[in-house]
XYZ file of C-alpha atoms in Angstrom:
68
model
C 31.576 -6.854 66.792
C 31.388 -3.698 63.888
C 28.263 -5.259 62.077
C 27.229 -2.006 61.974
C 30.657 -0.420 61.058
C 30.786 -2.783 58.234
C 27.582 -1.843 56.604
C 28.509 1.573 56.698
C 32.181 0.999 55.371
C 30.215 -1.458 52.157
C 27.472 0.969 51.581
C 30.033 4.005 50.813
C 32.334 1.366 48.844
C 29.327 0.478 47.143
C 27.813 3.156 46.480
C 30.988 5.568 45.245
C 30.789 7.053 41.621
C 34.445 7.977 41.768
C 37.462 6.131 43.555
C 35.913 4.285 46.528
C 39.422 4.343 48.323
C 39.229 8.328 48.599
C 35.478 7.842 49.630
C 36.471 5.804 52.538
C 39.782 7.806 53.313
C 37.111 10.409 53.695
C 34.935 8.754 55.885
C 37.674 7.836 58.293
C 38.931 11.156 58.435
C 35.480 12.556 59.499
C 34.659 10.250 62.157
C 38.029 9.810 63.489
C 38.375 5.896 63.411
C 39.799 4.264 60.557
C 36.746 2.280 59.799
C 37.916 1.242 56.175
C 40.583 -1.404 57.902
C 39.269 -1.809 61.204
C 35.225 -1.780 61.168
C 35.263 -5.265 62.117
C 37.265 -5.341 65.323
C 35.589 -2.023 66.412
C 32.467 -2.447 69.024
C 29.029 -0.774 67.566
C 29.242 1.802 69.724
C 25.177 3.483 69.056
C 27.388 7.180 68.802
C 29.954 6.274 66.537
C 27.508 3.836 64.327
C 24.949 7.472 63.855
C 28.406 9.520 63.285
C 29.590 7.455 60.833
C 26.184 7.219 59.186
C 25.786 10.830 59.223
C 29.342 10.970 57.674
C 28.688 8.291 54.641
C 25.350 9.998 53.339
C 27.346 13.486 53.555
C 30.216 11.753 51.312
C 27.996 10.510 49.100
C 25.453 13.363 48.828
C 28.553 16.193 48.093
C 29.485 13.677 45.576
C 26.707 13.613 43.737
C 26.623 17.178 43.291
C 30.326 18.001 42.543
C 29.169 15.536 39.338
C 26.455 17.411 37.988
């Protein structure tokens, strides 16, 4: 269960420039789940997995250009 989720969760944790735990505060504000704590007990539900991929590359892309 949440293989998926989990990926998502480590790639934004991964791949933050700033404080990862605002990142991922983010993340589970825009998909409405808190994936940061609960990713693995979650099911990979195909709608929620795309959401919350759409979500991470959004956090990370606005990043990216608030630091140029």
């Amino acid at each position: 269960m949440g293989k998926e989720l989990v990926q998502v969760v480590e790639f934004v944790r991964g791949r933050a420039r700033g404080n990862a735990v605002v990142e991922l505060a983010r993340l589970n504000l825009l998909v409405g789940r808190a994936l940061s704590r609960n990713a693995e007990s979650i099911p990979d539900d195909p709608e929620l997995v795309a959401r919350a991929w759409v979500c991470a590359r959004e956090i990370l892309e606005h990043e990216r250009k608030a630091k140029r």
